[in-house]
Coordinates of C-alpha atoms and ligand atoms in Angstrom, one line a residue:
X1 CA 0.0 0.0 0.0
X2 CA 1.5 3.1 -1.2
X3 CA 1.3 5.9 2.1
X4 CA -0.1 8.9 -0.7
X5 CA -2.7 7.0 -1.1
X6 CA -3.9 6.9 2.4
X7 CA -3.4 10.2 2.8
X8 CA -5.5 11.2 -0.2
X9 CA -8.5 9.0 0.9
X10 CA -8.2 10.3 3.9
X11 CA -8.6 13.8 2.9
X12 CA -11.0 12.6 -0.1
X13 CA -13.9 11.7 3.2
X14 CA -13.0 14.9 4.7
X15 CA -15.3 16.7 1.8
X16 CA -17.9 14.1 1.4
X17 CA -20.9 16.6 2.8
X18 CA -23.9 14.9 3.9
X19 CA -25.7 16.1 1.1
X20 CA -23.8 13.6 -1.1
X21 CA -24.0 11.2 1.3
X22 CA -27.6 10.8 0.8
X23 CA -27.7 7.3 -1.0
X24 CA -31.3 8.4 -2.1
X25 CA -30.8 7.6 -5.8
X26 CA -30.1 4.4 -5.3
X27 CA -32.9 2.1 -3.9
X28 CA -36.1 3.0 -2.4
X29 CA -35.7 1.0 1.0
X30 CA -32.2 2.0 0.9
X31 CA -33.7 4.7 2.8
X32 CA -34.9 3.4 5.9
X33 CA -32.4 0.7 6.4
X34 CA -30.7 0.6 9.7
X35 CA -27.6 -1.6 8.2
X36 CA -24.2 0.3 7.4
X37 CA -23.0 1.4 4.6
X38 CA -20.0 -0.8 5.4
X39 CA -21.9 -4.1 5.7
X40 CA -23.7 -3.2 2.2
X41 CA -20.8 -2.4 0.4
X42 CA -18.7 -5.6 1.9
X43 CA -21.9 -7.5 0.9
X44 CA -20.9 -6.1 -2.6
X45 CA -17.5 -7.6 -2.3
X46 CA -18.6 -10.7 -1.1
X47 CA -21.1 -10.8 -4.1
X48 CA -18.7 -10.4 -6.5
X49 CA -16.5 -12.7 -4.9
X50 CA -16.7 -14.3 -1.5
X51 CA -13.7 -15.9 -1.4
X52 CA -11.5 -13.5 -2.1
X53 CA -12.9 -10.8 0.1
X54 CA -13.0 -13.6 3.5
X55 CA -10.2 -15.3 2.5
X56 CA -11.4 -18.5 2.9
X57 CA -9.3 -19.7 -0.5
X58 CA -10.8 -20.8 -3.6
X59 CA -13.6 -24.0 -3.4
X60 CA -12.1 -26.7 -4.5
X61 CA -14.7 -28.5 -5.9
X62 CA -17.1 -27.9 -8.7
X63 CA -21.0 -25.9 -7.6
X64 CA -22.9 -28.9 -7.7
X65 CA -26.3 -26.6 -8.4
X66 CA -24.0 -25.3 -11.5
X67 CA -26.4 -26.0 -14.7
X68 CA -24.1 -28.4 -16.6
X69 CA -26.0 -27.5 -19.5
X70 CA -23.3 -24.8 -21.3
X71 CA -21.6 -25.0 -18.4
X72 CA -19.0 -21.8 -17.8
X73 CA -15.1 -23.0 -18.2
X74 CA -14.0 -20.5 -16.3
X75 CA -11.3 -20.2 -13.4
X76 CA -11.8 -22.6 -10.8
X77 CA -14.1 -21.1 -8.1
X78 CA -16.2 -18.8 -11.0
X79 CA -19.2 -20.7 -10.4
X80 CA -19.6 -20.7 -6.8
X81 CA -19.4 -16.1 -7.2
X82 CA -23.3 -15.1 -6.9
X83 CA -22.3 -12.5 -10.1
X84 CA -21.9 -16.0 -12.1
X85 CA -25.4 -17.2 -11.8
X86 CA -27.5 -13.9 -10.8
X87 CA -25.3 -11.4 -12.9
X88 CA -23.3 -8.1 -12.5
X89 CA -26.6 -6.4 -13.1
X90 CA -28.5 -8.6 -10.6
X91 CA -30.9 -9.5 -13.3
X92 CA -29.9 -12.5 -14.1
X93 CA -31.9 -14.3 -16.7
X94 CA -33.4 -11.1 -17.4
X95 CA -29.8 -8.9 -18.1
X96 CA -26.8 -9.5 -19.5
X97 CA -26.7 -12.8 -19.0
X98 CA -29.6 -13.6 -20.4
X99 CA -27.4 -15.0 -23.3
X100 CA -23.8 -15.7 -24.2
X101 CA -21.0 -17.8 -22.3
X102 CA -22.8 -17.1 -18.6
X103 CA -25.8 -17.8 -19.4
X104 CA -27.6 -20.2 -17.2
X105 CA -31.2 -19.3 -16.7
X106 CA -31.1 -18.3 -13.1
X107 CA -33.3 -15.9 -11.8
X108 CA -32.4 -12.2 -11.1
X109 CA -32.7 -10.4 -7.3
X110 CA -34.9 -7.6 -7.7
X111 CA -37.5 -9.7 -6.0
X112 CA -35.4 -10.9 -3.1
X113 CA -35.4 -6.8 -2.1
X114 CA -38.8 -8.0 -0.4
X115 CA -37.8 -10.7 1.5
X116 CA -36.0 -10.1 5.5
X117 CA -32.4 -10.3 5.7
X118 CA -33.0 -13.4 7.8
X119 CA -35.5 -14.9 4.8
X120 CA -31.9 -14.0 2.8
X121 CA -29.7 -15.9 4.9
X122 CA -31.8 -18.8 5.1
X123 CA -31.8 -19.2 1.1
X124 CA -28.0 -19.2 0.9
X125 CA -28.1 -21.9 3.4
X126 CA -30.2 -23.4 1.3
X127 CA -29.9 -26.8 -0.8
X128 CA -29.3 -24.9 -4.0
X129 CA -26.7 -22.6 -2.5
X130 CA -25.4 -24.6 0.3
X131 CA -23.2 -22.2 1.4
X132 CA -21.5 -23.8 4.6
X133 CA -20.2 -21.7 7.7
X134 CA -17.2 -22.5 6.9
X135 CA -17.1 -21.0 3.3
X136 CA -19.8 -17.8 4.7
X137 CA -19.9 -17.2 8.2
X138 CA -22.7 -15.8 10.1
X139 CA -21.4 -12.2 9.7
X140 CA -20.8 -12.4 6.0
X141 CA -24.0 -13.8 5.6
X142 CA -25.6 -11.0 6.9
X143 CA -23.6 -8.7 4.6
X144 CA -24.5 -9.8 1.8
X145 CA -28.6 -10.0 2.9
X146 CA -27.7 -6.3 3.5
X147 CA -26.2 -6.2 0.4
X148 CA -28.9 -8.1 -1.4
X149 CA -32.0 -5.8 0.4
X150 CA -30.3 -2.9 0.5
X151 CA -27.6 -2.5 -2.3
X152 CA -28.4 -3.3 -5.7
X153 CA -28.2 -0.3 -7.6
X154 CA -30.5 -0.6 -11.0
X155 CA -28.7 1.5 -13.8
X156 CA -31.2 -0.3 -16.4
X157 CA -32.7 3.5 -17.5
X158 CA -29.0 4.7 -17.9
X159 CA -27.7 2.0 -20.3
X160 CA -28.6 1.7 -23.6
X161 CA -28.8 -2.4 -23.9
X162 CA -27.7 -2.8 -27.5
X163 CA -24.2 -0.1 -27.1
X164 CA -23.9 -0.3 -23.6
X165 CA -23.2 3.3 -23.2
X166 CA -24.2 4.3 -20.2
X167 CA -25.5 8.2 -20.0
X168 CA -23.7 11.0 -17.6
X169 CA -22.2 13.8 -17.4
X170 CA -18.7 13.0 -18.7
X171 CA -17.0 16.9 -17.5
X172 CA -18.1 16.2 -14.5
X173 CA -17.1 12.2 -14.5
X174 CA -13.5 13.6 -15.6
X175 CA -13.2 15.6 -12.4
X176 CA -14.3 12.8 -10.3
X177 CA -11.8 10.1 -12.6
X178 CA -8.9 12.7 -11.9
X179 CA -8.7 13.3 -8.4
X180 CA -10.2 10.0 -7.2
X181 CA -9.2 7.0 -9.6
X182 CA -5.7 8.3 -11.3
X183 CA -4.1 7.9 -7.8
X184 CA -4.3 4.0 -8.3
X185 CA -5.3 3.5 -11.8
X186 CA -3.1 6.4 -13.8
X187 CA -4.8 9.1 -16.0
X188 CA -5.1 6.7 -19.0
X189 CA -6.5 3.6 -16.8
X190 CA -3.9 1.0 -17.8
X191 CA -2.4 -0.9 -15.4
X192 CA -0.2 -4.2 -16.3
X193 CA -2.2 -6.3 -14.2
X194 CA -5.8 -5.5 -15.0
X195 CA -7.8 -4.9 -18.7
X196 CA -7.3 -1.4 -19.5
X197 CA -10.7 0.7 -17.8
X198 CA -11.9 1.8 -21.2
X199 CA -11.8 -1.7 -22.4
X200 CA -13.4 -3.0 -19.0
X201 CA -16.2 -0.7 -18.9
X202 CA -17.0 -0.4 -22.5
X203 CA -17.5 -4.3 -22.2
X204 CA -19.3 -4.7 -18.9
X205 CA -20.9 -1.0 -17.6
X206 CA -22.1 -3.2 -15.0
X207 CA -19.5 -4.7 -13.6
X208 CA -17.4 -1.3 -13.4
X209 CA -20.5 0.4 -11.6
X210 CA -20.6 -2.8 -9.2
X211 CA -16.5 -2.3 -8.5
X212 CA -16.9 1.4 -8.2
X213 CA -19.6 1.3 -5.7
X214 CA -18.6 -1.6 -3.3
X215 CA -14.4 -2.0 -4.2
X216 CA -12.8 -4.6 -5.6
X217 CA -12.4 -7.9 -2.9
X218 CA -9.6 -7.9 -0.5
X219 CA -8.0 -4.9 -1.8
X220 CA -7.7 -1.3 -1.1
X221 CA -9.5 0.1 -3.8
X222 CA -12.6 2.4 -1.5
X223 CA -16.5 2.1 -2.1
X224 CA -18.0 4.8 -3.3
X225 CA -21.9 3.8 -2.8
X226 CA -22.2 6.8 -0.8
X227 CA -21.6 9.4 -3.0
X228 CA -24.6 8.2 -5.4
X229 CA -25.8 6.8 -8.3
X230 CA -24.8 10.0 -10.6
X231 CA -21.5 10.2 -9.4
X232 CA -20.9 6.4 -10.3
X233 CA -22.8 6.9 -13.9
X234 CA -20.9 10.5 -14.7
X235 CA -17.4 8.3 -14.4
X236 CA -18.7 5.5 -16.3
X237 CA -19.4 7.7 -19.3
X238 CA -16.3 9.3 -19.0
X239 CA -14.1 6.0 -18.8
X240 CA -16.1 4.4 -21.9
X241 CA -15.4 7.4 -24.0
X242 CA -12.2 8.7 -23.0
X243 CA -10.2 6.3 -21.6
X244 CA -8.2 3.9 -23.7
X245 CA -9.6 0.5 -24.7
X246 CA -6.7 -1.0 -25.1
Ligands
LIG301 C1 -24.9 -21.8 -9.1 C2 -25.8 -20.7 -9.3 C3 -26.1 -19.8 -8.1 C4 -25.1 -19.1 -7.4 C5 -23.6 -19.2 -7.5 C6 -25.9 -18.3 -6.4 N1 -27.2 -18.5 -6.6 FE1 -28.7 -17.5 -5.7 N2 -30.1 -18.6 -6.6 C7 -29.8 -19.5 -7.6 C8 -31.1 -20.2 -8.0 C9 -31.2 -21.3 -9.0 C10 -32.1 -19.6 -7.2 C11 -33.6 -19.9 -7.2 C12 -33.9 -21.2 -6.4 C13 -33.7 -21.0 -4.9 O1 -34.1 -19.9 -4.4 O2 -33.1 -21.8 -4.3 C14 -31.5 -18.5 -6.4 C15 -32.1 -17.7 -5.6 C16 -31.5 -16.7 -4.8 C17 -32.3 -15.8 -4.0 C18 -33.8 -15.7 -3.8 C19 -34.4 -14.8 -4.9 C20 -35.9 -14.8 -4.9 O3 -36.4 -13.9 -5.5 O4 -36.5 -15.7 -4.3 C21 -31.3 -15.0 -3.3 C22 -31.6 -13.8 -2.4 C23 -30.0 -15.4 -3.8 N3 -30.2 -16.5 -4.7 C24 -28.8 -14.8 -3.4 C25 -27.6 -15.3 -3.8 C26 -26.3 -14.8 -3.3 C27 -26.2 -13.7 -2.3 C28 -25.3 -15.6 -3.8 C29 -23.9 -15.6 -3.5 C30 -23.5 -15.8 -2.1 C31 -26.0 -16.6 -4.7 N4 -27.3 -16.4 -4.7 C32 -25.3 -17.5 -5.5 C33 -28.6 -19.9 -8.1 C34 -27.4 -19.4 -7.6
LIG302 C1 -6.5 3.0 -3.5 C2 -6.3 2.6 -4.8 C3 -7.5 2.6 -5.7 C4 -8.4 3.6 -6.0 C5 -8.5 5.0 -5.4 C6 -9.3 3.0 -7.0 N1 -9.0 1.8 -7.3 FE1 -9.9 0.6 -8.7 N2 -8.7 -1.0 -8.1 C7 -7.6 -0.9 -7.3 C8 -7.0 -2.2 -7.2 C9 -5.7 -2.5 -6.4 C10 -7.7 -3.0 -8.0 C11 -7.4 -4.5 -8.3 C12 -6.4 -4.7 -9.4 C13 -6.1 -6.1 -9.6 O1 -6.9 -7.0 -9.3 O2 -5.0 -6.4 -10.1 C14 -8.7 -2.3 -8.6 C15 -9.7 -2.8 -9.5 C16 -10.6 -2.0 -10.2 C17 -11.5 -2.5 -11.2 C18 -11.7 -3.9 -11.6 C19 -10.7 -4.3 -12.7 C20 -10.8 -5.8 -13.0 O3 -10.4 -6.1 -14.2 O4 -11.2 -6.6 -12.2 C21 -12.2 -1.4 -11.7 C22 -13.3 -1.4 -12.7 C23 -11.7 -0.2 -11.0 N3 -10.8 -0.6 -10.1 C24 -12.2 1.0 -11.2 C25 -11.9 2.1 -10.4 C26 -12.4 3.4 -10.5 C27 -13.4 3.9 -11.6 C28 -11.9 4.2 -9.5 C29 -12.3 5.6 -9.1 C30 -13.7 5.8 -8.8 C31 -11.0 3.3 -8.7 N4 -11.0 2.1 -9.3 C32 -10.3 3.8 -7.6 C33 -7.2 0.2 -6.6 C34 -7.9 1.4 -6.6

């Protein structure tokens, strides 16, 4: 961990007002929930993938509740990630995934937004999930049912399904790329390790809204679910168009 990093997140919270703290343009019940904003966005993580974020190492066998039909090559431990069956969008057979290499039919979790956070943690104990203690604990449980109720973030009215460009305010998403991003990602978003950002959120608008807003697992990139939807779409439409994509 570089040290001028710190210091510039550091000073970064010191200017979030509460008025961009609101998280009112995300969900409705967002609202009125009592669970943090940490336990949302760790939910997040864990969503995107569990493993990584509570180091309990990669499963080492195959996700028996998998559909074999198609079934996903991809690295071991991709199909036990919730994003691999219920989608970066959380729409599942309904979004992106309704077709293509992750495909598999499941459904999406606008629904489960209804349901307690105990009625949540009770399905991933479930026989389809069977998501043991040892692989979720209690507490990460809980996250993601936070998560689940209180963090999905629907960006359907923003994207245009056929381009995937997603509409904001790309001045404005330059400002916030600048002096929050470029620390870790450069100005041009190419990093050895990682696609380039252009390419990334040209490709999946989805997935780079669901990094931006909860972090990326086990690492030190921040979560910026607080400062709001806008913020989130004004950078998106500034990476896809100005950022290299390769
Ligand atoms: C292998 C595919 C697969 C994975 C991985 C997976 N799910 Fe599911 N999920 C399903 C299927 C199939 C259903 C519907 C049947 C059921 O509820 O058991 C479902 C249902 C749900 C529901 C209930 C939705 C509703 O409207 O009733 C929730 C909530 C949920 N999953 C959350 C998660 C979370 C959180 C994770 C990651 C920890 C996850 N799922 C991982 C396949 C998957
Ligand atoms: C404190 C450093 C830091 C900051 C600030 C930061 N990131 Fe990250 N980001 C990371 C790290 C580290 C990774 C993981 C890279 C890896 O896995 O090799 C990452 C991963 C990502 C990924 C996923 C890439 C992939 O292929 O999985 C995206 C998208 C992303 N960052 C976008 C952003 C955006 C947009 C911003 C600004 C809102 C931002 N990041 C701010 C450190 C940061």
């Amino acid at each position: 961990m570089n040290f001028s990093r710190i210091i510039t997140l550091a000073t970064l919270s010191l200017f979030i007002s509460p008025a961009m703290a609101d998280d009112s343009n995300t969900t409705a019940s967002a609202k009125s929930t009592k669970a943090s904003a940490y336990s949302i966005a760790r939910g997040g993580r864990l969503y995107d993938k569990w493993f990584k974020e509570n180091k309990t190492g990669t499963p080492d066998r195959a996700n028996p509740s998998y559909p074999q039909k198609g079934h996903y090559k991809g690295k071991k431990g991709a199909d036990w990630r919730c994003k691999e069956c219920h989608g970066w969008d959380y729409k599942g057979k309904e979004g992106a995934y309704r077709k293509g290499k992750h495909a598999t039919g499941t459904i999406g979790l606008q629904n489960a937004m209804n349901l307690s956070t105990d009625e949540i943690i009770n399905i991933l104990r479930n026989k389809t999930h069977a998501y043991s203690d040892s692989m979720l604990s209690n507490k990460d449980a809980l996250d993601l049912a936070n998560f689940t109720k209180y963090g999905q973030i629907d960006i359907s009215k923003q994207v245009d399904n056929k381009s995937k460009q997603v509409t904001g305010n790309e001045a404005q998403g330059k400002k916030y790329y600048e002096t929050i991003c470029a620390v870790c990602h450069g100005l041009d978003g190419k990093d050895e390790d990682t696609p380039p950002l252009g390419q990334l959120a040209n490709d999946n608008p989805w997935e780079v809204l669901h990094k931006i807003s909860n972090g990326q697992p086990n690492n030190e990139m921040p979560a910026l679910r607080t400062l709001g939807k806008q913020v989130t779409l004004d950078l998106i439409a500034y990476i896809q168009k100005n950022l290299p994509k390769k």
